[in-house]
PDB file of C-alpha atoms and ligand atoms in Angstrom:
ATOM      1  CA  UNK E   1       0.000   0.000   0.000  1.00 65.00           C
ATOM      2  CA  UNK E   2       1.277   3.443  -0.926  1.00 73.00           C
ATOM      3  CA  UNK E   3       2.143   6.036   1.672  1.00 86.00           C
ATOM      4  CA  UNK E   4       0.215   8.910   1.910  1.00 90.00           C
ATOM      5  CA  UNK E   5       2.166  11.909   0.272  1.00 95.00           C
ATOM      6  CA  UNK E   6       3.408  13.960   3.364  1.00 98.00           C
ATOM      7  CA  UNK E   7       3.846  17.750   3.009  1.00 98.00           C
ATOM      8  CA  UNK E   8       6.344  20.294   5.291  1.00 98.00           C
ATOM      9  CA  UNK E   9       4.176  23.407   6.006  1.00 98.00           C
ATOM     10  CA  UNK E  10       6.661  26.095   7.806  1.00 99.00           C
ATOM     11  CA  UNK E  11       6.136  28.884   9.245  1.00 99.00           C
ATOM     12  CA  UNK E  12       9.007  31.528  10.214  1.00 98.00           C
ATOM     13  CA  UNK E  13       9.303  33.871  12.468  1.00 98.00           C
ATOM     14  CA  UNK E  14       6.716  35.616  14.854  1.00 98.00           C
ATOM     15  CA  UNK E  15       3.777  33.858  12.608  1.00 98.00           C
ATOM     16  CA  UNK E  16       2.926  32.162  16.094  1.00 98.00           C
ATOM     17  CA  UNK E  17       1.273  35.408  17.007  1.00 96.00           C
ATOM     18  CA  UNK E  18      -0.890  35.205  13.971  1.00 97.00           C
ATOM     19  CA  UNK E  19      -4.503  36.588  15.095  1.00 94.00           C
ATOM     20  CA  UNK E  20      -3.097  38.066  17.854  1.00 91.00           C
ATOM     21  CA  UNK E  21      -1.967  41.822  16.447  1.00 91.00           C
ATOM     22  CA  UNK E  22      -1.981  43.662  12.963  1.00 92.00           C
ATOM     23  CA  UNK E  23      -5.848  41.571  11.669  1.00 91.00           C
ATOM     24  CA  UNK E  24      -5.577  44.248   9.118  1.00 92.00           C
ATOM     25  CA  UNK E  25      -2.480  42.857   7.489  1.00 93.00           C
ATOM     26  CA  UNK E  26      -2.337  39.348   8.420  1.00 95.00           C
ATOM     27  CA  UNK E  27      -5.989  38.395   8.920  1.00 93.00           C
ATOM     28  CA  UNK E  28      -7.970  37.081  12.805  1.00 94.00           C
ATOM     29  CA  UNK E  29      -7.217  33.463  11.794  1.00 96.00           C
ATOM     30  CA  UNK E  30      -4.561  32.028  14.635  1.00 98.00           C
ATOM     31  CA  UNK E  31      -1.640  29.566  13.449  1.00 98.00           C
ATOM     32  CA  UNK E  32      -3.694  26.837  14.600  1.00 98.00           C
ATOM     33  CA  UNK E  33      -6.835  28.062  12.720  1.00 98.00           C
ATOM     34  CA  UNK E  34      -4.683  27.922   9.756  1.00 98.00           C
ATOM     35  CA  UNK E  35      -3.269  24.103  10.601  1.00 98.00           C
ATOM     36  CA  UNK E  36      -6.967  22.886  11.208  1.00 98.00           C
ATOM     37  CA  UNK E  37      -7.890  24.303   7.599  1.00 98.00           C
ATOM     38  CA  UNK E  38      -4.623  22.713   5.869  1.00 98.00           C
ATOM     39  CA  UNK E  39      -5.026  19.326   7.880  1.00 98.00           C
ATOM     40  CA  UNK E  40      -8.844  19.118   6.355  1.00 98.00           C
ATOM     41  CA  UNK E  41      -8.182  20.215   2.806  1.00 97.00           C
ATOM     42  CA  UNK E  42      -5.121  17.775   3.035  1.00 97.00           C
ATOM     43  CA  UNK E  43      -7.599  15.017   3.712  1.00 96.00           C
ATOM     44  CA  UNK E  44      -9.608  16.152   0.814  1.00 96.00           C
ATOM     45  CA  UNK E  45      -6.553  15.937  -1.281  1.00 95.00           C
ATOM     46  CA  UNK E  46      -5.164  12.431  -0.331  1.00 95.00           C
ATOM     47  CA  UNK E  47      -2.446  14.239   1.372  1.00 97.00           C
ATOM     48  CA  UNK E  48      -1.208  14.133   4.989  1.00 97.00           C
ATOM     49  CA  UNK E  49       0.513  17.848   6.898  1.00 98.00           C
ATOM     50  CA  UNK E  50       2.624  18.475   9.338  1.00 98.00           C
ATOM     51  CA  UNK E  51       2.667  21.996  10.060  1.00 98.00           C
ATOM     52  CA  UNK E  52       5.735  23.763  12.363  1.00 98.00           C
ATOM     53  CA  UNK E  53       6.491  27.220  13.007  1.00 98.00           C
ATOM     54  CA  UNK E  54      10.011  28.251  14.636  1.00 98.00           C
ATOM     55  CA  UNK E  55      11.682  31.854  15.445  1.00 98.00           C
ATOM     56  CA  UNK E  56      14.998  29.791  14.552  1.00 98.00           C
ATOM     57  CA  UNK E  57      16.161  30.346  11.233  1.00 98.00           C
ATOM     58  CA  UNK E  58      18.777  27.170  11.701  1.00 98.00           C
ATOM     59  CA  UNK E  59      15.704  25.465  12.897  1.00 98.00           C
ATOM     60  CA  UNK E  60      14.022  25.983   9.378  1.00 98.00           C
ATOM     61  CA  UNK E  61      17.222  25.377   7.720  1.00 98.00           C
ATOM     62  CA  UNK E  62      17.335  21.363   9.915  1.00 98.00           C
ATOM     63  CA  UNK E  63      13.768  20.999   8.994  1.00 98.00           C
ATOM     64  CA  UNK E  64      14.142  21.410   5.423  1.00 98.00           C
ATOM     65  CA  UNK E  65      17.071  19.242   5.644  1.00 98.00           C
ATOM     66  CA  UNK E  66      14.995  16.474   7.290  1.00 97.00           C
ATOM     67  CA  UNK E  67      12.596  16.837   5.227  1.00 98.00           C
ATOM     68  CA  UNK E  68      14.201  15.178   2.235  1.00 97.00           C
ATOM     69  CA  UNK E  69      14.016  11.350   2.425  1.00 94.00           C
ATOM     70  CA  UNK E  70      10.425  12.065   4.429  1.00 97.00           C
ATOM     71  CA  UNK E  71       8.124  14.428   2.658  1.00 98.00           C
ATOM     72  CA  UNK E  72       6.883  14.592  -1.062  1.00 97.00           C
ATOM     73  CA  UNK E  73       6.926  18.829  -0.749  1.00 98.00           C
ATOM     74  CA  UNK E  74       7.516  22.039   1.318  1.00 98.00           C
ATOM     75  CA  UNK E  75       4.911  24.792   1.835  1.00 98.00           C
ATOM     76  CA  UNK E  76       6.752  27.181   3.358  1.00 99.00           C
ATOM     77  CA  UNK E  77       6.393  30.704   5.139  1.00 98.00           C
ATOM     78  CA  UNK E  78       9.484  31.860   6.318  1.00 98.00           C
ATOM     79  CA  UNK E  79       7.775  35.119   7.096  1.00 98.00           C
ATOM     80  CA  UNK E  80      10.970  37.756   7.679  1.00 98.00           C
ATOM     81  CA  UNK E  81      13.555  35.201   6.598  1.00 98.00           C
ATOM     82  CA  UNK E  82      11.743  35.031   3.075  1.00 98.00           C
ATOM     83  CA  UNK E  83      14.015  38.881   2.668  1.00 98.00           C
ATOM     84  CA  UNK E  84      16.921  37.862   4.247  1.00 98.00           C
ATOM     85  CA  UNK E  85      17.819  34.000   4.157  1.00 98.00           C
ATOM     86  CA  UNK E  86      20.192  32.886   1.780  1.00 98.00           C
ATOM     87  CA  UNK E  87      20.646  30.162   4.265  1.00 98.00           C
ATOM     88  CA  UNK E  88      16.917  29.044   3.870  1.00 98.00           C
ATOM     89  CA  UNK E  89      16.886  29.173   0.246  1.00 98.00           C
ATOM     90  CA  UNK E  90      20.400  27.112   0.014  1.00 98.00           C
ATOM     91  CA  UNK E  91      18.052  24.175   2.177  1.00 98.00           C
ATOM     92  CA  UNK E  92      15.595  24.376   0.038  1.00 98.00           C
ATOM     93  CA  UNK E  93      17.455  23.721  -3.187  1.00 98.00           C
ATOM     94  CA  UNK E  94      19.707  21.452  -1.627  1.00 98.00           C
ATOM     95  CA  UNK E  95      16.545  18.718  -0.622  1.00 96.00           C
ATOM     96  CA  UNK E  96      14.771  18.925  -4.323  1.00 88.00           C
ATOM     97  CA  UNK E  97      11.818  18.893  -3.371  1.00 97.00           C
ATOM     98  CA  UNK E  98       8.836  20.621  -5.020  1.00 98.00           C
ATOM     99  CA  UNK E  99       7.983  24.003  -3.096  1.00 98.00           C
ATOM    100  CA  UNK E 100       5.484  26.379  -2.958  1.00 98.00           C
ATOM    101  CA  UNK E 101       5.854  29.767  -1.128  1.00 98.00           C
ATOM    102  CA  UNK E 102       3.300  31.458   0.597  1.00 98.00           C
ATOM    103  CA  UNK E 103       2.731  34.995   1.925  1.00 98.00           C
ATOM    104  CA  UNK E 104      -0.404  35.738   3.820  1.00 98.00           C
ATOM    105  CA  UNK E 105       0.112  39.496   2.673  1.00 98.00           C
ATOM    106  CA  UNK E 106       0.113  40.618  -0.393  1.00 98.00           C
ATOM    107  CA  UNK E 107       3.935  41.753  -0.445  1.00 98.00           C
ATOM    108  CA  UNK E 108       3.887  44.231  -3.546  1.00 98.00           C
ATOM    109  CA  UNK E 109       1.553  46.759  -1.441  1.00 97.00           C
ATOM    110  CA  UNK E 110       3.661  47.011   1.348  1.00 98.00           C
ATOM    111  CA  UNK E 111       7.225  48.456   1.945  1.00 98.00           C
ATOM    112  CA  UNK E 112       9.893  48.088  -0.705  1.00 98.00           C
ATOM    113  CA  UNK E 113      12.227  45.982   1.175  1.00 98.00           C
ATOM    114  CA  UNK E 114       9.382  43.368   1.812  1.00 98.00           C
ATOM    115  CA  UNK E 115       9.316  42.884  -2.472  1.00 98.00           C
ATOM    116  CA  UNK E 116      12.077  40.883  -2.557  1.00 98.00           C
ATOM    117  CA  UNK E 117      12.035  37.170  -1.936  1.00 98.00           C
ATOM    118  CA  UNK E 118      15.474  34.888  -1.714  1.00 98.00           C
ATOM    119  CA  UNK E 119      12.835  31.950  -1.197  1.00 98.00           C
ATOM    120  CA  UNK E 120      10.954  32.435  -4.648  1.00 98.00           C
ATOM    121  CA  UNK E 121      14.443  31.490  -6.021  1.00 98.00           C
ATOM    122  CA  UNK E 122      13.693  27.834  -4.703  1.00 98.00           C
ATOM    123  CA  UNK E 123       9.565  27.417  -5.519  1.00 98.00           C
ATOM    124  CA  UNK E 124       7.436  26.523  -8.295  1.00 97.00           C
ATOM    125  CA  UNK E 125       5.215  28.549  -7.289  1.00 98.00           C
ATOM    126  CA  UNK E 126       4.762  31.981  -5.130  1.00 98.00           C
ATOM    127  CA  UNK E 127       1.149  33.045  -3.260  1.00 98.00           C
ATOM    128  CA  UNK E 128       0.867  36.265  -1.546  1.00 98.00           C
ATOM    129  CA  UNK E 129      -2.127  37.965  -0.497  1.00 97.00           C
ATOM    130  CA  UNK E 130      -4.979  35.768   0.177  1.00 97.00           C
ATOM    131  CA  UNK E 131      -4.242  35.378   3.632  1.00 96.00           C
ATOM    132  CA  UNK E 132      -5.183  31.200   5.287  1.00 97.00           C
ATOM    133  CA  UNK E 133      -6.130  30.153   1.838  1.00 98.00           C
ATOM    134  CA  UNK E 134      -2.992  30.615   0.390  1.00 98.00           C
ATOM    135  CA  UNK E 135      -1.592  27.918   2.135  1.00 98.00           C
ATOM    136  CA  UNK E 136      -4.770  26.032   1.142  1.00 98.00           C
ATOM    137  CA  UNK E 137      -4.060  26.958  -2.684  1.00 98.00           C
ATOM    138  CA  UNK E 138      -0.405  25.846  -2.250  1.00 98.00           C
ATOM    139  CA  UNK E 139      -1.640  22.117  -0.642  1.00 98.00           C
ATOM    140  CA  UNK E 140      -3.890  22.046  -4.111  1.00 98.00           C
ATOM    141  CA  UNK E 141      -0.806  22.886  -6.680  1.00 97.00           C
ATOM    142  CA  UNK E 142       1.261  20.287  -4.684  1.00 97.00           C
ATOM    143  CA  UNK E 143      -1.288  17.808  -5.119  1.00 94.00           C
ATOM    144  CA  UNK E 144      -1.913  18.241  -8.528  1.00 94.00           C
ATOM    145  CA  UNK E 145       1.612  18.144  -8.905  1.00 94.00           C
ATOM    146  CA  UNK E 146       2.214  14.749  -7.118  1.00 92.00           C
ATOM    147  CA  UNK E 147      -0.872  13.024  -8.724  1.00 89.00           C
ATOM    148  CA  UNK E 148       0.564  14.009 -11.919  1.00 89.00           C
ATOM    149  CA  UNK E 149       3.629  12.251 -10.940  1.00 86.00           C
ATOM    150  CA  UNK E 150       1.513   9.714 -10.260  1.00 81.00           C
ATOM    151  CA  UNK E 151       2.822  10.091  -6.232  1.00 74.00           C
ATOM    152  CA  UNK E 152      -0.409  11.004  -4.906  1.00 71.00           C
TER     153      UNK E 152
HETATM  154  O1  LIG Y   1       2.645  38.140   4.683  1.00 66.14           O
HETATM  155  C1  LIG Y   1       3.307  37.228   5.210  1.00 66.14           C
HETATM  156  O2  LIG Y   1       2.887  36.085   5.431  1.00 66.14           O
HETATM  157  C2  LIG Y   1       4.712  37.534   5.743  1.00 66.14           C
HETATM  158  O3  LIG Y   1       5.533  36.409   5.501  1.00 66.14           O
HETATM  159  C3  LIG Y   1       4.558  37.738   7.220  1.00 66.14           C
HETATM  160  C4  LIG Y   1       5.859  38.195   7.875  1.00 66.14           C
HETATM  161  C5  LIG Y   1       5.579  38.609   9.306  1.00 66.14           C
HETATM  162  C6  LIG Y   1       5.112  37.493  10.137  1.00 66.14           C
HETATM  163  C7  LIG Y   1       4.704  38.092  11.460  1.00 66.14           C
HETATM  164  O4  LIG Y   1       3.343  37.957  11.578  1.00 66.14           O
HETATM  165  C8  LIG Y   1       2.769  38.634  12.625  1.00 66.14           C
HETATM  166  C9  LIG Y   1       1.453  38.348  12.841  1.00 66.14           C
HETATM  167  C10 LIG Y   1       0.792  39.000  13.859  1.00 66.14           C
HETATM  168  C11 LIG Y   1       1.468  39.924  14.641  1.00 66.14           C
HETATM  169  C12 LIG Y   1       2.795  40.218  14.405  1.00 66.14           C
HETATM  170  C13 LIG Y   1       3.458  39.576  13.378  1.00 66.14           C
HETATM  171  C14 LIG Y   1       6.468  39.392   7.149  1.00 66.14           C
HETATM  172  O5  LIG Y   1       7.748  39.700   7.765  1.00 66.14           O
HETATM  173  C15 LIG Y   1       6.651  39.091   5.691  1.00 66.14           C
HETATM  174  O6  LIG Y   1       7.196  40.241   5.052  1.00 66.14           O
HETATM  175  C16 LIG Y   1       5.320  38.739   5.073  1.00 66.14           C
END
């Protein structure tokens, strides 16, 4: 019997206070709200999640490592790290697995310095702005993907 298809959801830096401040920007849905949403559409999708969030970018960066010989893809929101982490993107290519990046804001109407990506460099595929369901959106292309591949 074939495994289900397991995919990485991370989430960077300060995302655990998701609901919590800024609604305007980031939305009232908590981390958790979001990880109840991906674990059902997963189900839908013939796919299983597990969902982390760390304030460590070497955490991320052992994660994505791990992931490798484990998971069939990465969702990934490495929230600040996305501008800065050449260390996080080097993970990411390194494994080979398909990738799918995911902003909850929509990163072109803020400030300049939040336009910029290193992670894009790494994913098929780049969703900003649509808040919880871009993760949602992200489990879909990776499932499409996979069944494609005939993985899923
Ligand atoms: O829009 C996104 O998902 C971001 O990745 C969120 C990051 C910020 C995550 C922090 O989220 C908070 C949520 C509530 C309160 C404070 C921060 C930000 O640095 C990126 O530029 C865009």
């Amino acid at each position: 019997m074939a495994r289900t298809p397991k995919i990485l959801i991370l989430n960077g830096p300060n995302l655990n206070l998701l609901g919590t401040r800024q609604p305007s920007v980031y939305g009232r849905e908590t981390l958790g709200d979001v990880e109840r949403a991906c674990t059902k559409t997963a189900e839908t999708l013939g796919l299983e999640v597990d969902f982390r969030q760390s304030n460590r970018e070497g955490e991320l960066v052992d994660w994505i490592q791990e992931a490798r010989d484990s998971h069939a893809g990465i969702v990934i929101n490495a929230g600040a790290y996305s501008h800065t982490s050449v260390a996080i993107l080097d993970a990411l290519l390194a494994v080979d697995l398909p990738v799918i990046e995911v902003h909850l804001s929509n990163l072109f109407k803020r400030e300049t310095f939040r336009h910029h990506s290193y992670i894009s460099q790494a994913a098929q595929g780049v969703i900003c702005g649509l808040g919880a369901a871009g993760y949602l959106y992200a489990l879909d292309a990776l499932g499409r993907r996979l069944s494609a591949q005939g993985e899923a």
